[in-house]
Amino acid sequence: MNPLTTTLLDTSKGIVEFTYKGSGPPVLLLKGGHSTRDTDLSHSSLIYEGFSLLTISRPGYDYTELSTGRSPEDFANTIVEVLDHLKLEKVNVISISAAGPTGIALAVHHPDRVDRLLLEAALLTSWENDVKKKASLLFGPAEKFVWSSLRTMLKLFPDLVLKQLLADLTTENVEDYLENLTPNDRRFIVDMLATSQSGRGFITDLGHETPDISGIQVPVLGMYSQKDRSVPYTNALLLKSSVPECEIFEVDSDSHLIWIGKDAHTVWKKRLEFLTNT
């Protein structure tokens, strides 16, 4: 398949957007909140490690319609339609942040289609009410204006915007965190913001409930940071206590962004080890 091709599949419940690139064992990537088809938190490099990468946009993001799954369970059923269309019997699944409930729903309700589940800073608990209220104001009907303004401000006052964003992602002192970013890490965050758009997806994410994780029967790796303000480490503890076949890797990261910083290479290595462990 052309590496630049985005496919729109007309499923029984509506349009789903996906890309499928590379050759080798298939990995299904479910991106987190605000992430679009253009947001890359390093996972595209899996193609160069001998995997094929199936990235499915979740409901409300890109061209995927909300009708394809307002709940994680409903969208898990739609994902199975995509797998059937591509004649993929089983996939490794990576769920990032707000995509946690969807990855879990797929593993719980369709265990025959999942080889293993990797949860990267993935949310397993309900959103707090104050977070829901704030997010509904910012990322509801006004989301296009909010993201457009943020990107303009990022060009004019980069440090100010980064401080405001990172305050929700780290338990550390924000100014210290910003000061310790390498140029590459800073570029990663700016690129992430430049490709972010909530669409109608993030508001839908806020209503998601996680299926009973004790029903997971496939091998699970959870990668979490103690200093993540957005998805607290209690999610890792819940995962460990509920899923016997589970490994928790505590990332030495100063924020929710476990894909950058001093431990980024270890995260990459750990991911590869888990995906290639047969």
Coordinates of N, CA, C and O in Angstrom, one line a residue, residues 64-224:
T64 N -13.2 9.6 10.8 CA -14.0 8.5 11.5 C -15.2 9.1 12.1 O -15.2 10.0 12.9
E65 N -16.4 8.6 11.7 CA -17.7 9.1 12.2 C -18.0 8.6 13.6 O -17.6 7.5 14.0
L66 N -18.7 9.4 14.4 CA -19.0 9.1 15.7 C -19.9 7.9 15.8 O -19.9 7.1 16.7
S67 N -20.7 7.6 14.7 CA -21.6 6.5 14.7 C -20.9 5.2 14.7 O -21.5 4.1 15.0
T68 N -19.6 5.2 14.5 CA -18.8 3.9 14.4 C -18.6 3.4 15.9 O -18.1 2.3 16.0
G69 N -18.8 4.2 16.9 CA -18.6 3.7 18.2 C -18.5 4.8 19.3 O -17.5 5.4 19.5
R70 N -19.7 5.1 19.9 CA -19.6 6.1 21.0 C -19.1 5.6 22.3 O -18.6 6.3 23.1
S71 N -19.1 4.3 22.4 CA -18.5 3.6 23.5 C -17.3 2.8 23.1 O -17.2 2.4 21.9
P72 N -16.3 2.5 24.0 CA -15.2 1.7 23.6 C -15.6 0.3 23.1 O -15.0 -0.2 22.1
E73 N -16.7 -0.3 23.7 CA -17.1 -1.6 23.2 C -17.6 -1.6 21.8 O -17.3 -2.4 21.0
D74 N -18.4 -0.5 21.5 CA -19.0 -0.4 20.1 C -17.9 -0.2 19.1 O -17.9 -0.8 18.0
F75 N -16.9 0.6 19.4 CA -15.8 0.9 18.5 C -14.9 -0.4 18.3 O -14.4 -0.6 17.2
A76 N -14.8 -1.2 19.4 CA -14.0 -2.4 19.3 C -14.7 -3.3 18.2 O -14.0 -4.0 17.5
N77 N -16.0 -3.3 18.2 CA -16.7 -4.2 17.2 C -16.4 -3.6 15.8 O -16.2 -4.4 14.8
T78 N -16.3 -2.3 15.6 CA -16.0 -1.7 14.3 C -14.5 -2.0 13.9 O -14.3 -2.3 12.8
I79 N -13.6 -2.0 14.9 CA -12.2 -2.3 14.6 C -12.1 -3.7 14.0 O -11.4 -4.0 13.1
V80 N -13.0 -4.7 14.6 CA -13.0 -6.0 14.1 C -13.4 -6.1 12.6 O -12.8 -6.8 11.8
E81 N -14.3 -5.2 12.2 CA -14.7 -5.1 10.8 C -13.5 -4.6 9.9 O -13.3 -5.1 8.8
V82 N -12.7 -3.7 10.5 CA -11.5 -3.3 9.7 C -10.5 -4.4 9.6 O -9.9 -4.6 8.5
L83 N -10.3 -5.1 10.7 CA -9.4 -6.3 10.7 C -9.9 -7.3 9.6 O -9.1 -7.9 8.9
D84 N -11.2 -7.6 9.6 CA -11.7 -8.5 8.6 C -11.5 -8.1 7.2 O -11.1 -8.8 6.3
H85 N -11.7 -6.8 7.0 CA -11.5 -6.2 5.7 C -10.1 -6.4 5.2 O -9.8 -6.6 4.0
L86 N -9.1 -6.2 6.1 CA -7.7 -6.4 5.8 C -7.2 -7.8 5.9 O -6.0 -8.1 5.7
K87 N -8.1 -8.7 6.3 CA -7.8 -10.1 6.4 C -6.7 -10.3 7.5 O -5.8 -11.1 7.3
L88 N -6.8 -9.6 8.6 CA -5.8 -9.7 9.7 C -6.5 -10.5 10.8 O -7.5 -10.1 11.4
E89 N -6.0 -11.7 11.0 CA -6.6 -12.5 12.1 C -6.3 -12.0 13.5 O -7.2 -12.0 14.3
K90 N -5.0 -11.6 13.7 CA -4.6 -11.1 15.0 C -3.7 -9.9 14.9 O -2.9 -9.9 13.9
V91 N -3.7 -9.0 15.9 CA -2.8 -7.9 15.9 C -2.3 -7.7 17.3 O -2.9 -8.0 18.3
N92 N -1.1 -7.1 17.4 CA -0.6 -6.5 18.6 C -1.3 -5.2 18.7 O -1.5 -4.5 17.7
V93 N -1.7 -4.8 19.9 CA -2.4 -3.5 20.1 C -1.6 -2.5 21.0 O -1.2 -2.9 22.1
I94 N -1.5 -1.3 20.5 CA -0.9 -0.2 21.3 C -2.0 0.8 21.6 O -2.5 1.4 20.6
S95 N -2.3 1.0 22.8 CA -3.3 2.1 23.2 C -2.6 3.2 24.0 O -1.9 2.9 25.0
I96 N -2.8 4.4 23.5 CA -2.1 5.5 24.1 C -3.1 6.4 24.9 O -4.2 6.8 24.3
S97 N -2.8 6.7 26.1 CA -3.6 7.7 26.9 C -5.1 7.5 26.8 O -5.6 6.5 27.3
A98 N -5.9 8.4 26.2 CA -7.3 8.3 26.2 C -7.8 7.1 25.4 O -9.0 6.8 25.5
A99 N -7.0 6.5 24.7 CA -7.4 5.3 23.9 C -7.4 4.0 24.7 O -7.7 2.9 24.3
G100 N -7.0 4.1 26.0 CA -6.9 3.0 26.9 C -8.2 2.2 26.9 O -8.1 0.9 26.7
P101 N -9.3 2.8 27.2 CA -10.6 2.0 27.2 C -10.9 1.2 25.9 O -11.4 0.1 26.0
T102 N -10.5 1.8 24.8 CA -10.8 1.1 23.5 C -9.9 -0.1 23.3 O -10.4 -1.2 22.9
G103 N -8.7 0.0 23.6 CA -7.8 -1.1 23.6 C -8.2 -2.2 24.5 O -8.1 -3.4 24.1
I104 N -8.6 -1.9 25.7 CA -9.1 -2.8 26.7 C -10.3 -3.5 26.2 O -10.5 -4.7 26.3
A105 N -11.3 -2.7 25.6 CA -12.5 -3.3 25.1 C -12.2 -4.4 24.0 O -12.9 -5.4 24.0
L106 N -11.3 -4.0 23.2 CA -10.9 -5.0 22.1 C -10.3 -6.3 22.7 O -10.7 -7.4 22.3
A107 N -9.5 -6.1 23.7 CA -8.8 -7.3 24.3 C -9.8 -8.1 25.1 O -9.8 -9.4 25.1
V108 N -10.8 -7.5 25.8 CA -11.7 -8.2 26.6 C -12.8 -8.9 25.8 O -13.2 -10.0 26.0
H109 N -13.3 -8.2 24.8 CA -14.5 -8.7 24.0 C -14.1 -9.5 22.7 O -14.9 -10.2 22.2
H110 N -12.8 -9.3 22.3 CA -12.4 -10.0 21.1 C -11.0 -10.5 21.3 O -10.0 -10.2 20.6
P111 N -10.8 -11.4 22.4 CA -9.4 -11.8 22.7 C -8.8 -12.7 21.6 O -7.6 -12.7 21.5
D112 N -9.7 -13.3 20.7 CA -9.1 -14.1 19.6 C -8.5 -13.2 18.5 O -7.8 -13.7 17.7
R113 N -8.7 -11.9 18.6 CA -8.1 -11.0 17.6 C -6.9 -10.2 18.1 O -6.2 -9.5 17.4
V114 N -6.5 -10.4 19.4 CA -5.4 -9.6 20.0 C -4.3 -10.6 20.5 O -4.6 -11.5 21.3
D115 N -3.1 -10.3 20.0 CA -1.9 -11.1 20.4 C -1.5 -10.6 21.8 O -1.3 -11.4 22.7
R116 N -1.3 -9.3 21.9 CA -0.8 -8.7 23.2 C -1.2 -7.2 23.2 O -1.5 -6.6 22.1
L117 N -1.3 -6.7 24.4 CA -1.8 -5.3 24.6 C -0.8 -4.5 25.3 O -0.3 -4.8 26.4
L118 N -0.4 -3.4 24.6 CA 0.5 -2.4 25.2 C -0.2 -1.1 25.6 O -0.7 -0.5 24.7
L119 N -0.2 -0.8 26.8 CA -0.9 0.4 27.3 C 0.2 1.5 27.7 O 1.0 1.3 28.6
E120 N 0.3 2.6 26.9 CA 1.3 3.6 27.1 C 0.6 4.8 27.7 O -0.1 5.6 27.0
A121 N 0.9 5.1 29.0 CA 0.3 6.2 29.7 C -1.2 6.2 29.5 O -1.8 7.3 29.2
A122 N -1.8 5.0 29.5 CA -3.2 4.9 29.1 C -4.1 5.0 30.3 O -3.9 4.4 31.4
L123 N -5.2 5.7 30.1 CA -6.2 5.9 31.1 C -7.1 4.7 31.3 O -7.6 4.1 30.3
L124 N -7.3 4.3 32.5 CA -8.1 3.1 32.8 C -9.3 3.5 33.7 O -10.2 2.7 34.0
T125 N -9.2 4.7 34.3 CA -10.3 5.1 35.2 C -11.1 6.2 34.6 O -10.7 6.8 33.5
S126 N -12.2 6.6 35.2 CA -13.1 7.7 34.7 C -12.4 9.0 34.8 O -11.6 9.2 35.8
W127 N -12.7 9.9 34.0 CA -12.2 11.3 34.1 C -12.8 12.0 35.3 O -14.0 11.8 35.6
E128 N -12.0 12.8 35.9 CA -12.5 13.6 37.1 C -13.5 14.7 36.6 O -13.3 15.2 35.5
N129 N -14.5 15.0 37.4 CA -15.5 15.9 37.0 C -14.9 17.3 36.6 O -15.4 17.9 35.6
D130 N -14.0 17.8 37.4 CA -13.4 19.1 37.1 C -12.7 19.1 35.7 O -12.7 20.1 35.0
V131 N -12.0 18.0 35.4 CA -11.3 17.8 34.1 C -12.4 17.8 33.0 O -12.2 18.5 32.0
K132 N -13.5 17.1 33.2 CA -14.6 17.1 32.2 C -15.1 18.4 31.9 O -15.3 18.8 30.8
K133 N -15.4 19.2 33.0 CA -15.9 20.5 32.8 C -15.0 21.5 32.0 O -15.4 22.1 31.1
K134 N -13.8 21.5 32.4 CA -12.8 22.3 31.8 C -12.6 21.9 30.3 O -12.6 22.8 29.4
A135 N -12.5 20.6 30.1 CA -12.3 20.1 28.7 C -13.6 20.4 27.8 O -13.4 20.6 26.6
S136 N -14.8 20.3 28.4 CA -16.0 20.5 27.7 C -16.0 22.0 27.2 O -16.5 22.3 26.1
L137 N -15.5 22.9 28.0 CA -15.5 24.3 27.6 C -14.5 24.5 26.4 O -14.8 25.2 25.5
L138 N -13.3 24.0 26.6 CA -12.2 24.2 25.6 C -12.4 23.4 24.3 O -12.1 23.9 23.3
F139 N -12.8 22.2 24.5 CA -12.8 21.3 23.3 C -14.1 20.8 22.8 O -14.2 19.8 22.1
G140 N -15.2 21.6 23.2 CA -16.5 21.3 22.6 C -16.6 22.1 21.3 O -15.7 22.1 20.5
P141 N -17.7 22.9 21.2 CA -17.9 23.6 19.9 C -16.8 24.6 19.6 O -16.6 25.0 18.4
A142 N -16.1 25.1 20.6 CA -15.0 26.1 20.4 C -13.7 25.5 20.0 O -12.7 26.2 19.9
E143 N -13.6 24.1 19.9 CA -12.3 23.5 19.7 C -11.4 24.0 18.6 O -10.2 24.2 18.7
K144 N -12.1 24.3 17.4 CA -11.3 24.8 16.3 C -10.6 26.1 16.6 O -9.5 26.3 16.2
F145 N -11.4 27.0 17.2 CA -10.9 28.3 17.6 C -9.8 28.1 18.6 O -8.7 28.8 18.5
V146 N -10.0 27.3 19.6 CA -9.0 27.1 20.6 C -7.7 26.6 20.1 O -6.6 27.1 20.4
W147 N -7.7 25.6 19.2 CA -6.5 25.1 18.6 C -5.8 26.1 17.7 O -4.6 26.2 17.7
S148 N -6.6 26.8 16.9 CA -6.0 27.8 16.0 C -5.3 28.9 16.8 O -4.2 29.3 16.5
S149 N -6.0 29.3 17.9 CA -5.4 30.4 18.8 C -4.1 29.9 19.4 O -3.1 30.6 19.5
L150 N -4.2 28.6 19.9 CA -3.0 28.1 20.6 C -1.8 28.0 19.7 O -0.7 28.4 20.0
R151 N -2.1 27.6 18.4 CA -0.9 27.5 17.5 C -0.4 28.9 17.1 O 0.8 29.1 17.0
T152 N -1.3 29.9 17.0 CA -0.8 31.3 16.8 C 0.0 31.8 18.0 O 1.1 32.3 17.8
M153 N -0.5 31.5 19.2 CA 0.2 31.9 20.4 C 1.6 31.2 20.5 O 2.5 31.8 21.0
L154 N 1.6 30.0 20.1 CA 2.8 29.2 20.2 C 4.0 29.8 19.4 O 5.1 29.8 19.8
K155 N 3.6 30.4 18.3 CA 4.6 31.1 17.4 C 5.1 32.4 18.1 O 6.2 32.8 18.0
L156 N 4.1 33.1 18.8 CA 4.4 34.4 19.4 C 5.1 34.3 20.8 O 6.0 35.0 21.1
F157 N 4.5 33.4 21.6 CA 4.9 33.3 23.0 C 5.1 31.8 23.3 O 4.3 31.2 24.1
P158 N 6.1 31.1 22.7 CA 6.2 29.7 22.9 C 6.3 29.2 24.3 O 5.6 28.3 24.7
D159 N 7.1 29.9 25.1 CA 7.3 29.4 26.5 C 6.0 29.5 27.3 O 5.7 28.6 28.1
L160 N 5.3 30.6 27.1 CA 4.1 30.8 27.8 C 3.1 29.6 27.5 O 2.5 29.0 28.4
V161 N 2.9 29.3 26.2 CA 2.0 28.3 25.8 C 2.4 26.9 26.3 O 1.6 26.1 26.8
L162 N 3.7 26.6 26.2 CA 4.2 25.3 26.7 C 4.1 25.2 28.2 O 3.7 24.1 28.6
K163 N 4.3 26.2 28.9 CA 4.1 26.2 30.4 C 2.6 25.8 30.7 O 2.3 25.0 31.6
Q164 N 1.7 26.5 30.0 CA 0.3 26.2 30.3 C -0.1 24.8 30.0 O -0.8 24.1 30.7
L165 N 0.4 24.3 28.8 CA 0.1 22.9 28.4 C 0.7 21.9 29.4 O 0.1 21.0 29.9
L166 N 2.0 22.1 29.7 CA 2.7 21.1 30.5 C 2.3 21.1 32.0 O 2.5 20.1 32.6
A167 N 1.7 22.2 32.4 CA 1.2 22.2 33.8 C 0.2 21.1 34.0 O 0.0 20.6 35.2
D168 N -0.6 20.7 33.0 CA -1.5 19.6 33.1 C -0.9 18.2 32.9 O -1.6 17.2 33.1
L169 N 0.4 18.2 32.5 CA 1.0 16.9 32.2 C 2.1 16.4 33.1 O 2.5 15.3 33.1
T170 N 2.6 17.4 34.0 CA 3.6 17.0 34.9 C 3.3 17.4 36.3 O 2.6 18.4 36.6
T171 N 3.8 16.6 37.3 CA 3.7 17.0 38.7 C 4.9 17.8 39.2 O 5.0 18.2 40.3
E172 N 5.9 17.9 38.3 CA 7.1 18.7 38.6 C 6.9 20.2 38.4 O 5.8 20.6 37.9
N173 N 7.8 21.0 38.9 CA 7.8 22.4 38.6 C 7.9 22.6 37.1 O 8.8 22.2 36.5
V174 N 6.9 23.3 36.6 CA 6.8 23.5 35.1 C 8.0 24.2 34.5 O 8.5 23.8 33.5
E175 N 8.4 25.2 35.2 CA 9.5 26.0 34.7 C 10.8 25.2 34.6 O 11.6 25.2 33.7
D176 N 11.0 24.4 35.7 CA 12.2 23.5 35.7 C 12.1 22.4 34.6 O 13.1 22.1 33.9
Y177 N 10.9 21.9 34.4 CA 10.7 20.9 33.4 C 11.0 21.5 32.0 O 11.7 20.8 31.2
L178 N 10.5 22.6 31.7 CA 10.7 23.3 30.4 C 12.1 23.6 30.2 O 12.7 23.4 29.1
E179 N 12.8 24.0 31.2 CA 14.2 24.4 31.2 C 15.1 23.1 30.8 O 16.1 23.2 30.1
N180 N 14.6 22.0 31.3 CA 15.4 20.7 31.1 C 15.1 20.0 29.8 O 15.8 19.0 29.5
L181 N 14.2 20.5 29.0 CA 13.9 19.9 27.7 C 15.1 20.1 26.8 O 15.7 21.2 26.7
T182 N 15.4 19.0 26.1 CA 16.4 19.1 25.0 C 15.8 19.8 23.8 O 14.5 19.8 23.7
P183 N 16.5 20.3 22.9 CA 15.9 20.9 21.6 C 15.0 19.9 20.9 O 14.0 20.2 20.4
N184 N 15.5 18.6 20.9 CA 14.6 17.6 20.2 C 13.3 17.3 21.0 O 12.3 17.1 20.3
D185 N 13.4 17.3 22.3 CA 12.2 17.1 23.1 C 11.2 18.3 22.9 O 10.0 18.1 22.8
R186 N 11.8 19.4 22.9 CA 10.9 20.6 22.7 C 10.3 20.6 21.3 O 9.1 20.9 21.1
R187 N 11.0 20.1 20.3 CA 10.5 20.0 18.9 C 9.4 19.0 18.9 O 8.4 19.2 18.2
F188 N 9.5 17.9 19.6 CA 8.5 16.8 19.7 C 7.2 17.4 20.2 O 6.1 17.2 19.6
I189 N 7.3 18.3 21.3 CA 6.0 18.8 21.9 C 5.4 19.8 20.9 O 4.2 19.8 20.7
V190 N 6.2 20.6 20.2 CA 5.7 21.6 19.3 C 5.0 20.9 18.1 O 3.9 21.3 17.7
D191 N 5.7 19.8 17.6 CA 5.1 19.1 16.5 C 3.8 18.4 16.9 O 2.8 18.3 16.2
M192 N 3.8 17.9 18.2 CA 2.5 17.3 18.7 C 1.4 18.3 18.7 O 0.3 18.0 18.3
L193 N 1.7 19.5 19.2 CA 0.7 20.6 19.2 C 0.2 21.0 17.8 O -0.9 21.3 17.6
A194 N 1.2 21.1 16.9 CA 0.9 21.5 15.5 C 0.0 20.5 14.8 O -0.7 20.9 13.9
T195 N 0.0 19.3 15.2 CA -0.9 18.3 14.5 C -2.1 17.9 15.4 O -2.8 17.0 15.0
S196 N -2.3 18.5 16.5 CA -3.4 18.2 17.4 C -4.7 18.8 16.9 O -4.7 20.0 16.4
Q197 N -5.8 18.1 17.0 CA -7.1 18.7 16.8 C -8.1 17.7 17.5 O -8.0 16.5 17.4
S198 N -9.1 18.3 18.2 CA -10.0 17.5 19.0 C -11.1 17.0 18.2 O -11.7 15.9 18.5
G199 N -11.5 17.7 17.2 CA -12.7 17.3 16.4 C -13.9 17.1 17.4 O -14.1 17.9 18.3
R200 N -14.7 16.1 17.2 CA -15.7 15.7 18.1 C -15.2 14.5 19.0 O -16.0 13.9 19.7
G201 N -14.0 14.2 18.8 CA -13.4 13.0 19.4 C -13.2 13.1 20.9 O -13.5 12.2 21.7
F202 N -12.6 14.2 21.3 CA -12.2 14.3 22.7 C -13.4 14.4 23.6 O -13.4 13.8 24.7
I203 N -14.4 15.1 23.2 CA -15.7 15.2 24.0 C -16.3 13.8 24.2 O -16.8 13.5 25.2
T204 N -16.2 13.0 23.1 CA -16.7 11.6 23.2 C -15.8 10.8 24.2 O -16.3 10.0 25.0
D205 N -14.5 11.0 24.1 CA -13.6 10.3 25.0 C -14.0 10.5 26.5 O -13.8 9.6 27.3
L206 N -14.4 11.7 26.8 CA -14.7 12.1 28.2 C -15.8 11.2 28.8 O -15.9 11.1 30.0
G207 N -16.7 10.7 27.9 CA -17.8 9.9 28.4 C -17.5 8.4 28.5 O -18.3 7.6 28.9
H208 N -16.3 8.0 28.1 CA -15.9 6.6 28.0 C -15.7 6.0 29.4 O -15.1 6.6 30.3
E209 N -16.3 4.8 29.6 CA -16.0 4.0 30.8 C -15.2 2.8 30.4 O -15.4 2.2 29.3
T210 N -14.2 2.4 31.2 CA -13.4 1.3 30.9 C -14.0 0.0 31.2 O -14.6 -0.2 32.3
P211 N -14.0 -0.9 30.3 CA -14.6 -2.3 30.6 C -13.8 -2.9 31.7 O -12.7 -2.5 32.1
D212 N -14.4 -4.0 32.3 CA -13.7 -4.7 33.4 C -12.4 -5.2 33.0 O -12.3 -6.2 32.3
I213 N -11.3 -4.6 33.5 CA -10.0 -5.0 33.0 C -9.6 -6.4 33.5 O -8.6 -7.0 33.0
S214 N -10.3 -6.9 34.6 CA -9.9 -8.3 35.0 C -10.3 -9.3 34.0 O -9.9 -10.5 34.1
G215 N -11.1 -8.9 33.0 CA -11.4 -9.9 31.9 C -10.4 -10.0 30.8 O -10.5 -10.8 29.9
I216 N -9.3 -9.3 30.9 CA -8.2 -9.4 29.9 C -7.4 -10.7 30.1 O -7.0 -11.1 31.2
Q217 N -7.3 -11.5 29.0 CA -6.7 -12.8 29.0 C -5.4 -12.8 28.2 O -4.7 -13.8 28.2
V218 N -5.0 -11.7 27.5 CA -3.8 -11.6 26.7 C -2.7 -11.0 27.5 O -2.9 -10.3 28.5
P219 N -1.4 -11.2 27.1 CA -0.3 -10.5 27.8 C -0.4 -9.0 27.7 O -0.8 -8.5 26.6
V220 N -0.1 -8.3 28.8 CA -0.3 -6.9 28.9 C 1.0 -6.3 29.4 O 1.6 -6.8 30.4
L221 N 1.4 -5.2 28.8 CA 2.5 -4.3 29.3 C 2.0 -2.9 29.5 O 1.4 -2.4 28.6
G222 N 2.1 -2.4 30.7 CA 1.7 -1.0 31.0 C 2.9 -0.2 31.2 O 3.8 -0.5 32.1
M223 N 3.1 0.9 30.5 CA 4.2 1.8 30.7 C 3.7 3.2 31.3 O 2.9 3.9 30.6
Y224 N 4.1 3.5 32.5 CA 3.5 4.7 33.1 C 4.7 5.4 33.9 O 5.7 4.8 34.3

